Structure formats: structure tokens, C-alpha cells
PDB file of C-alpha atoms in Angstrom:
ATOM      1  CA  UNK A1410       0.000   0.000   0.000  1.00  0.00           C
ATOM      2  CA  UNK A1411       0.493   3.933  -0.470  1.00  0.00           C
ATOM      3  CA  UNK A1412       1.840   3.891   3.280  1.00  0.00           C
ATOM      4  CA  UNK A1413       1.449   2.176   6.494  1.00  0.00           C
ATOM      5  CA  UNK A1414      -2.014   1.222   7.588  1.00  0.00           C
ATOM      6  CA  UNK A1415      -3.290   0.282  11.278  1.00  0.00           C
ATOM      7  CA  UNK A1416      -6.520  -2.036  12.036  1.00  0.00           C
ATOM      8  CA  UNK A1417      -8.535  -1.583  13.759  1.00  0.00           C
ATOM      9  CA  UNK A1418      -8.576   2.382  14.112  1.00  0.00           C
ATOM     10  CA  UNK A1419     -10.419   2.011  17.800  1.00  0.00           C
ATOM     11  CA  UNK A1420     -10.624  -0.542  19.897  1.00  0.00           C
ATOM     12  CA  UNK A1421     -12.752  -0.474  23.038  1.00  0.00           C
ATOM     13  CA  UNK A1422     -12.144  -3.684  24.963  1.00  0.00           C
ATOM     14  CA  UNK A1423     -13.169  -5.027  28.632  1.00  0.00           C
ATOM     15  CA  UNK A1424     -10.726  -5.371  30.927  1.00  0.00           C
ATOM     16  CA  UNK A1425      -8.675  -8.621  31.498  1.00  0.00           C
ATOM     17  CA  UNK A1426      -9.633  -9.386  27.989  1.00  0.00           C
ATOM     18  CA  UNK A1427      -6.810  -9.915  25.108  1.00  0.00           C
ATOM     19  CA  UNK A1428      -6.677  -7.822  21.576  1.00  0.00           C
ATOM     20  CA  UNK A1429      -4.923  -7.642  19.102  1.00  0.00           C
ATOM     21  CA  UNK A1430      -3.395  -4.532  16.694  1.00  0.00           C
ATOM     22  CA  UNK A1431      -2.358  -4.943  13.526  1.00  0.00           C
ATOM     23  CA  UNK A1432       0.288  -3.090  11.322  1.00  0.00           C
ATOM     24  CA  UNK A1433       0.924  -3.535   7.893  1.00  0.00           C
ATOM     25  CA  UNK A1434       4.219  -1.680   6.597  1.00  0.00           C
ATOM     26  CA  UNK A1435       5.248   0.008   3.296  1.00  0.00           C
ATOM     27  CA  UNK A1436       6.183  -2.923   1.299  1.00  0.00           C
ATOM     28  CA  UNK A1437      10.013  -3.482   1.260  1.00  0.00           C
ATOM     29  CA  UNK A1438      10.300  -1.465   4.508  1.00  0.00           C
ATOM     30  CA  UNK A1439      12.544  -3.675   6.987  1.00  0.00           C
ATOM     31  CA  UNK A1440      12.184  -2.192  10.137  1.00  0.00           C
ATOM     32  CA  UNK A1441       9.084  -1.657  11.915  1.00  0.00           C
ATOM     33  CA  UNK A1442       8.418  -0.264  15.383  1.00  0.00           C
ATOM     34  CA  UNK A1443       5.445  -0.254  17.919  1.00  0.00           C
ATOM     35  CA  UNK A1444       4.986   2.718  19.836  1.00  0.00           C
ATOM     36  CA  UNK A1445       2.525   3.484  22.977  1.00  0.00           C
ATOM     37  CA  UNK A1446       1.309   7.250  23.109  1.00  0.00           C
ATOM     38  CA  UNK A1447      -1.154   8.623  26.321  1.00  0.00           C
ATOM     39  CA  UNK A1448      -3.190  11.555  25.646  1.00  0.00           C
ATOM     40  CA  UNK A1449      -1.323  13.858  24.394  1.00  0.00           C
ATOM     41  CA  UNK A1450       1.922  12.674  25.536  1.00  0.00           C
ATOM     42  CA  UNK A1451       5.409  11.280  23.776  1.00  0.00           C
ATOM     43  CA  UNK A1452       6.479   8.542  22.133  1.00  0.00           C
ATOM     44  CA  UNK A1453       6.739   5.346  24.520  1.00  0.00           C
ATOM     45  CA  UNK A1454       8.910   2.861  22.956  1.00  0.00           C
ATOM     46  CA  UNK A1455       7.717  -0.973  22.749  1.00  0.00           C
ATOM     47  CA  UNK A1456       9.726  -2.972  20.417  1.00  0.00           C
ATOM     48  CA  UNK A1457      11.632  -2.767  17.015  1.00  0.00           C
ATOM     49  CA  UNK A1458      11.920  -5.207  14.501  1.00  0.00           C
ATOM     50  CA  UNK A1459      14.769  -4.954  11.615  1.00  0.00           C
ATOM     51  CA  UNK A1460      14.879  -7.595   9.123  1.00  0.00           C
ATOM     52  CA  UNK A1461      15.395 -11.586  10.210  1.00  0.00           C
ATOM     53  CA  UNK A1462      17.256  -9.852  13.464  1.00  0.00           C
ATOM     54  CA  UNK A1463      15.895 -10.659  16.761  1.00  0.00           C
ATOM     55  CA  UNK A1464      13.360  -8.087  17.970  1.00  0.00           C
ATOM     56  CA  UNK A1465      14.740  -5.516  20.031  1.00  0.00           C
ATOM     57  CA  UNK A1466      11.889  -5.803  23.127  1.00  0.00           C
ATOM     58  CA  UNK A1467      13.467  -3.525  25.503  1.00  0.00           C
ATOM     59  CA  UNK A1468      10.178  -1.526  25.738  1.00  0.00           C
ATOM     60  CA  UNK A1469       7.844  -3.820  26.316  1.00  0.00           C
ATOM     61  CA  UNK A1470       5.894  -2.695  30.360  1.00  0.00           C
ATOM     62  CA  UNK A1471       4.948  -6.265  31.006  1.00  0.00           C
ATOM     63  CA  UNK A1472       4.934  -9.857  29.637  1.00  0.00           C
ATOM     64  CA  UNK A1473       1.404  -9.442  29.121  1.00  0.00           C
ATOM     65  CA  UNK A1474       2.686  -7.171  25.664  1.00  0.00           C
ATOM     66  CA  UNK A1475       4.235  -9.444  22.841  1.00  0.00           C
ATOM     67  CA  UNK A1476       4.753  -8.733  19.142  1.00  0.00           C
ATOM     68  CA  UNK A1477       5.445 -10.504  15.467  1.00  0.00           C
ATOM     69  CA  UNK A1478       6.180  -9.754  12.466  1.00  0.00           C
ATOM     70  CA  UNK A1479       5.377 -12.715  10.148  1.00  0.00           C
ATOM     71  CA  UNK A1480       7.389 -13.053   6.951  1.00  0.00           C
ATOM     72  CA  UNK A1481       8.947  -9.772   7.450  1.00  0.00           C
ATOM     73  CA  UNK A1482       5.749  -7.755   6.509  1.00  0.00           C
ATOM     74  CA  UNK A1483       2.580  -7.689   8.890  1.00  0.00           C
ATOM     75  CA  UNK A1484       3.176  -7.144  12.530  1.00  0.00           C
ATOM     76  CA  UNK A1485       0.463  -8.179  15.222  1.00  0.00           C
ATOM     77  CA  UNK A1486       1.120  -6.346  18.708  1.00  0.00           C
ATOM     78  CA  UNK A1487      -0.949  -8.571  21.522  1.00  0.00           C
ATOM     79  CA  UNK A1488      -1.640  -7.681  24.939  1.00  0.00           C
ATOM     80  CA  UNK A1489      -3.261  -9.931  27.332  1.00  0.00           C
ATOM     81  CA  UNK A1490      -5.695  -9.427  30.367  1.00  0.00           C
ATOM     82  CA  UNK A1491      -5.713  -5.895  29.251  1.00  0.00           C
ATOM     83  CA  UNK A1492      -5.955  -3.173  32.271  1.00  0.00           C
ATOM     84  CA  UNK A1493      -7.241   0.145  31.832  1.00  0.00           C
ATOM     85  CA  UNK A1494      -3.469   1.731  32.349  1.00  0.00           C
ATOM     86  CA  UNK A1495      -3.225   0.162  28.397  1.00  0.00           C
ATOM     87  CA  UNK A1496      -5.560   2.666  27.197  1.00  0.00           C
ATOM     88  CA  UNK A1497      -3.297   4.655  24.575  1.00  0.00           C
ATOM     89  CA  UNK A1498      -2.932   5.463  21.339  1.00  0.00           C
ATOM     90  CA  UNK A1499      -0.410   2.417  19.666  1.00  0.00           C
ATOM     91  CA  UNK A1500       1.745   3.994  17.019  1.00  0.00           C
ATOM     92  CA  UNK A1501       3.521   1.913  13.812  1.00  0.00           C
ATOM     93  CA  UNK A1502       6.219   2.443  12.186  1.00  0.00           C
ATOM     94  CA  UNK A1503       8.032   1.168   9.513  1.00  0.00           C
ATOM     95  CA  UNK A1504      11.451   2.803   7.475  1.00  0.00           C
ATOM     96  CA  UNK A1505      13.818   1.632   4.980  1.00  0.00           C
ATOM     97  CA  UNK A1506      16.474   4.458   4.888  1.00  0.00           C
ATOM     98  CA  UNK A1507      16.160   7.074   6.942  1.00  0.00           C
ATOM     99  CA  UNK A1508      12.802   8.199   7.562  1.00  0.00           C
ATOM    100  CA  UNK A1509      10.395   6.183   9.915  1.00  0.00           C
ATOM    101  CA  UNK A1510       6.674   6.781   8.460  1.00  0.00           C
ATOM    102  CA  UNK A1511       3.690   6.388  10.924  1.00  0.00           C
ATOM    103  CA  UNK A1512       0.181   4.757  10.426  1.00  0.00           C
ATOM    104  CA  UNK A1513      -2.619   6.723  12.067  1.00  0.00           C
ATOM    105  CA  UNK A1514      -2.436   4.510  15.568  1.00  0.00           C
ATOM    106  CA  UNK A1515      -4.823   2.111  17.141  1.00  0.00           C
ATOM    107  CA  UNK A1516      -6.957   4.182  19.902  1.00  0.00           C
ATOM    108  CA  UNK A1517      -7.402   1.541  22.586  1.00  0.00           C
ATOM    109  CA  UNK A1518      -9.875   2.074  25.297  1.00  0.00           C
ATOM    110  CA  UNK A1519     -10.182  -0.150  28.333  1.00  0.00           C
ATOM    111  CA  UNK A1520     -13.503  -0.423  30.512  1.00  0.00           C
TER     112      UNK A1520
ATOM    113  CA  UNK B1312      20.480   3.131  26.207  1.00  0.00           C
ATOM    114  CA  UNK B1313      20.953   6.276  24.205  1.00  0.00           C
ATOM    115  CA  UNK B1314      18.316   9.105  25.269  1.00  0.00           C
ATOM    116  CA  UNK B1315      16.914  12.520  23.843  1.00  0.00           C
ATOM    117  CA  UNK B1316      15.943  15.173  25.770  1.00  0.00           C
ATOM    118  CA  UNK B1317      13.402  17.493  24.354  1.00  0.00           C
ATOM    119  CA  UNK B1318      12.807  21.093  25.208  1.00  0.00           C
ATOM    120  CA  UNK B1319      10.232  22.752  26.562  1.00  0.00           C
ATOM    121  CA  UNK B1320       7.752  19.955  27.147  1.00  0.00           C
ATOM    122  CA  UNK B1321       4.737  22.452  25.856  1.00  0.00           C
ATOM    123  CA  UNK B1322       4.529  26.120  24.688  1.00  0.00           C
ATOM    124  CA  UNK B1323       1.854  28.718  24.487  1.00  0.00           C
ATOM    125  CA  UNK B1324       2.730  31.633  21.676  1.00  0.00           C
ATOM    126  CA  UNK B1325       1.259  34.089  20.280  1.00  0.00           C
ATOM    127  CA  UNK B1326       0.234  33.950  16.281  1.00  0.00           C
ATOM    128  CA  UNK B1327       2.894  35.471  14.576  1.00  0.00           C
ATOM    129  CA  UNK B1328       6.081  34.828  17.173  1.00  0.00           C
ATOM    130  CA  UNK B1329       8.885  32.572  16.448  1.00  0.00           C
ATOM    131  CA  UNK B1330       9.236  29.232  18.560  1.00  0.00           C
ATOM    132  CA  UNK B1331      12.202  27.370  18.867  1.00  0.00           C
ATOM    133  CA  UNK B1332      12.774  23.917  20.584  1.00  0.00           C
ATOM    134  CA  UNK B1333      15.671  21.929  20.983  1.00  0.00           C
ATOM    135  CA  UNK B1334      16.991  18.280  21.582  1.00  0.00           C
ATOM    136  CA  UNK B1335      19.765  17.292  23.379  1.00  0.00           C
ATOM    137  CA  UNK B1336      21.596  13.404  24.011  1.00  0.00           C
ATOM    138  CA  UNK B1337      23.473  11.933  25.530  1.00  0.00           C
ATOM    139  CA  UNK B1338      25.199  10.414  22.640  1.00  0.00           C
ATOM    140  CA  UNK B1339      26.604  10.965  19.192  1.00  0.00           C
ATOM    141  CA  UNK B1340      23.750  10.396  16.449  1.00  0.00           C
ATOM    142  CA  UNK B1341      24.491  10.707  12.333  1.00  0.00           C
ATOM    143  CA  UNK B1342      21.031  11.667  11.443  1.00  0.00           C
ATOM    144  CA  UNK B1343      18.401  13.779  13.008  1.00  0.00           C
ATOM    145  CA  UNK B1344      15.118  14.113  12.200  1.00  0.00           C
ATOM    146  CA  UNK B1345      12.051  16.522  13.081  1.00  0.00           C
ATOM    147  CA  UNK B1346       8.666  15.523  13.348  1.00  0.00           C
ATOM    148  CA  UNK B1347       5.305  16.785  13.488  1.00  0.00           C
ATOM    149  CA  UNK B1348       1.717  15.283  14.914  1.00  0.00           C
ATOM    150  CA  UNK B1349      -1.212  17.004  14.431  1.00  0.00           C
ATOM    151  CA  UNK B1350      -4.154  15.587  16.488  1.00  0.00           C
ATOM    152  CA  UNK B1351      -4.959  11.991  15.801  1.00  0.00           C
ATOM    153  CA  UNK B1352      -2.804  11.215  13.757  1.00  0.00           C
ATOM    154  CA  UNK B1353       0.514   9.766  13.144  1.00  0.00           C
ATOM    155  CA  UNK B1354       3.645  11.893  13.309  1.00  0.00           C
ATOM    156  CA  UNK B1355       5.141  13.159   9.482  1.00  0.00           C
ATOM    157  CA  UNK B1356       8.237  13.849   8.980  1.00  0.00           C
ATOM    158  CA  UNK B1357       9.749  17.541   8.645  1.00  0.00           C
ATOM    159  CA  UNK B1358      12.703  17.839   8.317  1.00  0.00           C
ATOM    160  CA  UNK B1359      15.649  15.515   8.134  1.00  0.00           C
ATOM    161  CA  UNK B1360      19.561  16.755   8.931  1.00  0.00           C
ATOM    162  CA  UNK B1361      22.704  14.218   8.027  1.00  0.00           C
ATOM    163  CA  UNK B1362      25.889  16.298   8.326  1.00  0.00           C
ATOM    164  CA  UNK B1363      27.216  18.112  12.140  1.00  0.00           C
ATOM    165  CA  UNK B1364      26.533  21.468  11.141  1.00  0.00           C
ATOM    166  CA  UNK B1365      23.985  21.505   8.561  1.00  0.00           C
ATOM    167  CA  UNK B1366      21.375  24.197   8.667  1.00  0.00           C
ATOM    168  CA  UNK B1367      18.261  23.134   6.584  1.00  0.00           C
ATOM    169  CA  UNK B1368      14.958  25.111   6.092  1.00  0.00           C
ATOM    170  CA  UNK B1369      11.737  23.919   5.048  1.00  0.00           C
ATOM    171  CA  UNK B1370       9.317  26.652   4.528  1.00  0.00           C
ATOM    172  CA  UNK B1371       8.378  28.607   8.030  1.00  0.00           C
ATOM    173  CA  UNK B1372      10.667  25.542   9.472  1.00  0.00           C
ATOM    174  CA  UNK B1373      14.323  25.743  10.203  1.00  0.00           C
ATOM    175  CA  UNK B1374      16.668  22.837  11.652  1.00  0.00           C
ATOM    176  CA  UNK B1375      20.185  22.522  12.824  1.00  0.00           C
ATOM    177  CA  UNK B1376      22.209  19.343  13.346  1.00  0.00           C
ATOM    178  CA  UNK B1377      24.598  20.741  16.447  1.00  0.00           C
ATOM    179  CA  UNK B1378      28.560  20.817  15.724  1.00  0.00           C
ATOM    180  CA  UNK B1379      28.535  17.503  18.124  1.00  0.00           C
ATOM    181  CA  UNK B1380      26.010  15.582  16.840  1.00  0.00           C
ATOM    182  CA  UNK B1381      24.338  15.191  20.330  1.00  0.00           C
ATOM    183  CA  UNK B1382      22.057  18.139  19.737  1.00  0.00           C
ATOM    184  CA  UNK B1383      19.917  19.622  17.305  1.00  0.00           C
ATOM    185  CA  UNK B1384      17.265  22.630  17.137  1.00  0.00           C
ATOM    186  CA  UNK B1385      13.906  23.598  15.716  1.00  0.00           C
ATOM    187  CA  UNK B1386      12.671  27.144  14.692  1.00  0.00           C
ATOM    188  CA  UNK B1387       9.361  28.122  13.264  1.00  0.00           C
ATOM    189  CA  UNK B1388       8.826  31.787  12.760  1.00  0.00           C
ATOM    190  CA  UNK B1389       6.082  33.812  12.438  1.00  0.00           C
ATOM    191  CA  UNK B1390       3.900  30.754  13.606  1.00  0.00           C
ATOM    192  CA  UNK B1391       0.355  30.016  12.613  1.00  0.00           C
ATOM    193  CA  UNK B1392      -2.492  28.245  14.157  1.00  0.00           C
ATOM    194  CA  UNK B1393      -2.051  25.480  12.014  1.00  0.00           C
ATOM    195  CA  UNK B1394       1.608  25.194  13.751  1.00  0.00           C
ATOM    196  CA  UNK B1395      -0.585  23.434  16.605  1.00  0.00           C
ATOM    197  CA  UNK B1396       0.375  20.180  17.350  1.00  0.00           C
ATOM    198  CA  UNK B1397       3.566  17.676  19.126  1.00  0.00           C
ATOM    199  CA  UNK B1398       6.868  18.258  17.786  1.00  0.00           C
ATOM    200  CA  UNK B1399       9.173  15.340  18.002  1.00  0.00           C
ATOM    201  CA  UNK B1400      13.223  14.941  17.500  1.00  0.00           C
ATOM    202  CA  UNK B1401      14.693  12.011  16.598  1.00  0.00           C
ATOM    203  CA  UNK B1402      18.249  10.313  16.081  1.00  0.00           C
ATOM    204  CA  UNK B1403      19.457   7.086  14.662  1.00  0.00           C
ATOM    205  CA  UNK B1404      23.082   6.502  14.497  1.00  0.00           C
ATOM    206  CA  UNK B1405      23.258   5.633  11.105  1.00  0.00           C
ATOM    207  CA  UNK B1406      21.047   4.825   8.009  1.00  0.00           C
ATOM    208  CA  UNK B1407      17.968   2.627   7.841  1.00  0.00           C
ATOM    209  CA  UNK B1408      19.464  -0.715   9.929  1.00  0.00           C
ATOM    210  CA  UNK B1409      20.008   1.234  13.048  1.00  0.00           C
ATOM    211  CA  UNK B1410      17.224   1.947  15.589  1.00  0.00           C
ATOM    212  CA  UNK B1411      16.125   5.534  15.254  1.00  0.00           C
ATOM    213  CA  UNK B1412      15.107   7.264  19.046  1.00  0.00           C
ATOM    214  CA  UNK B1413      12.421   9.638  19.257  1.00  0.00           C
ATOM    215  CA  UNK B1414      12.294  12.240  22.108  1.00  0.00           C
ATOM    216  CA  UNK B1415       9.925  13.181  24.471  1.00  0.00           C
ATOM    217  CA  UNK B1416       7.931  15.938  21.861  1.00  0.00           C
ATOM    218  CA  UNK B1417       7.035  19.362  22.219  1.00  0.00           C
ATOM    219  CA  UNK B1418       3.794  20.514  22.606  1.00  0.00           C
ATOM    220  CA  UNK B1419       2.954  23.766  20.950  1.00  0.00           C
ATOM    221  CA  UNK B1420      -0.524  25.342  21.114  1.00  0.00           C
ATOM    222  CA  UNK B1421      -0.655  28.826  19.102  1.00  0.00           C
ATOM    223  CA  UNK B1422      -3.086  31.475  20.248  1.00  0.00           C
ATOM    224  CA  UNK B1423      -4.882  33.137  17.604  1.00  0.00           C
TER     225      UNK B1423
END
């Protein structure tokens, strides 16, 4: 696609339930990076994928956060027995190059 | 792990002033880059700044990449309401296989 794209757009979820985000890259791009964002706040970083490397995961708050990317391409961020301190925007990224482009974010709210 | 410090965290102005924000770390970096985010959406890129040194302009938009490569500066001038939004820095130490850091952003709300 034309640039990186996000599903779904919102999610409102119960708590101690699991979801899932989805980001699909620019094709070709081989790095990718999940991002958490409050309200109105800065850039929290999760994890960062770069080719067949293994994931850098350094910014993942708990093991109930994981990420893949399968085949290089799609990445699925998971969080389990969500809490409502996981409501945040989650940002995408992907970059071949220098610049990182950004998909419009997953809203997630927790009840 | 390498870190940027942004500065100021938010910012009221005046239309019409000029705003500049900066970003300091605590490491070398090869590349900066500036971005914006307008409300909900995902953060586009402004500017980008490869060489210590190297003033680049972009419109209103000005950037620096400091003599030391830990630092680098924003400047809009004459700013418009339209400037509204979260300014973010960001460094990587090389090209497209290193991991680029963000900072912190700037937030910047223009009064009309």
C-alpha cells in the first residue's frame, strides 16, 4: 500500500480481555516499530523489529505485551488481560532508509 | 540506552512569534530528524539533517544538526495556528538498519 495502515482504528475492549493490533508496513520497509502514546503525551517505545534480526523488546511494560512480524511484513502487537493503564494510542512504524513513516495509531480504550 | 531530551515539554505563543525547541543526548547520532503530529494522527516527517553542522529550512521551518552531533534545534517563525500540534526529534546513528530514538515531543498550542 500507499503507506502504512493500522486495524482496527479504535478498539474499546473489557478489561482482562486480550486484543490484538495490527500493522501492515510500506512494502520493502525492513524495520518496523510499535509505539505506545497517552493523551497527548510522547512517544513510549515498545519494540523494534529490523529484518530476520531478533526483535529488540526492551520496551515492552509487562509480559502481558508481545509482538510478530510474520514473513517480514505484517506485525500483530498482543496484549493480554488488558488493564485500563493500556488505554493509549499504539503507534507503527516502519522505514527503509532514513525516515520512519507512521500509520494513524490504534486508539485503545479499556472499561 | 541512548536518550533525547526534548525542550520545553509544551509552549503557548502568540500567532505570529517565532518558537524554537531543541533536543539534546546523551550520545553521538548521524542523522536527526524533526517531526510533526497534528491531532490523531501519526507523526510526518519535517525535516531531516545528516551532516554536524547543517542548517536546513523547510518553509516557516528551520533545523540545525549541532557541531557535536548530540544536539539539534527547531525554529518556526512567524507561527500560525495550524503550527498546533507535538513536535518530536529524533536520532538514529546511522542509516535505515540502526534503531532511530524519538524524544519526548514538544507541545505547541498557538493562540490566535
Amino acid at each position: 500500500g500507499a503507506g502504512v495502515s493500522q486495524s482496527p482504528s479504535n478498539k474499546v475492549t473489557e478489561k482482562g480481555k486480550d486484543v490484538e493490533l495490527r500493522c501492515d508496513p510500506i512494502s520493502g520497509h525492513t524495520a518496523l516499530y510499535w509505539y505506545r502514546q497517552s493523551l497527548g503525551q510522547g512517544l513510549e517505545f515498545l519494540i523494534y523489529f529490523q529484518g530476520n534480526s531478533a526483535p529488540d523488546k526492551s520496551g515492552l511494560p509487562s509480559d502481558r505485551f508481545s509482538a510478530e512480524r510474520t514473513g517480514g511484513s505484517v506485525s500483530t502487537l498482543t496484549i493480554q488481560r488488558t488493564q485500563q493503564e493500556d488505554s493509549a494510542v499504539y503507534l507503527c512504524a516502519s522505514r527503509w532508509g532514513t525516515e520512519a513513516f507512521f500509520g494513524q495509531g490504534t486508539r485503545l480504550t479499556v472499561v | 540506552g541512548q536518550q533525547l531530551n526534548q525542550s520545553p515539554q509544551s509552549m503557548f505563543i502568540q500567532e505570529g512569534e517565532d518558537v524554537s525547541m531543541n533536543c539534546t543526548s546523551s550520545s553521538i547520532f548521524n542523522t536527526w530528524l524533526w517531526y510533526k503530529q497534528d491531532p490523531g494522527e501519526g507523526p510526518v516527517l519535517l525535516i531531516a539533517l545528516y551532516k554536524a553542522g547543517e542548517l536546513t529550512s523547510n518553509g516557516r521551518l528551520t533545523a540545525q544538526f549541532g557541531i557535536t552531533r548530540k544536539d539539534s534545534f527547531l525554529n518556526i517563525s512567524a507561527s500560525i495556528p495550524s503550527d498546533v500540534g507535538i513536535y518530536f526529534c529524533a536520532g538514529s546513528p546511522s542509516g535505515g538498519y540502526q534503531k532511530v530514538t524519538f524524544g519526548t515531543g514538544t507541545k505547541l498550542q498557538v493562540i490566535p
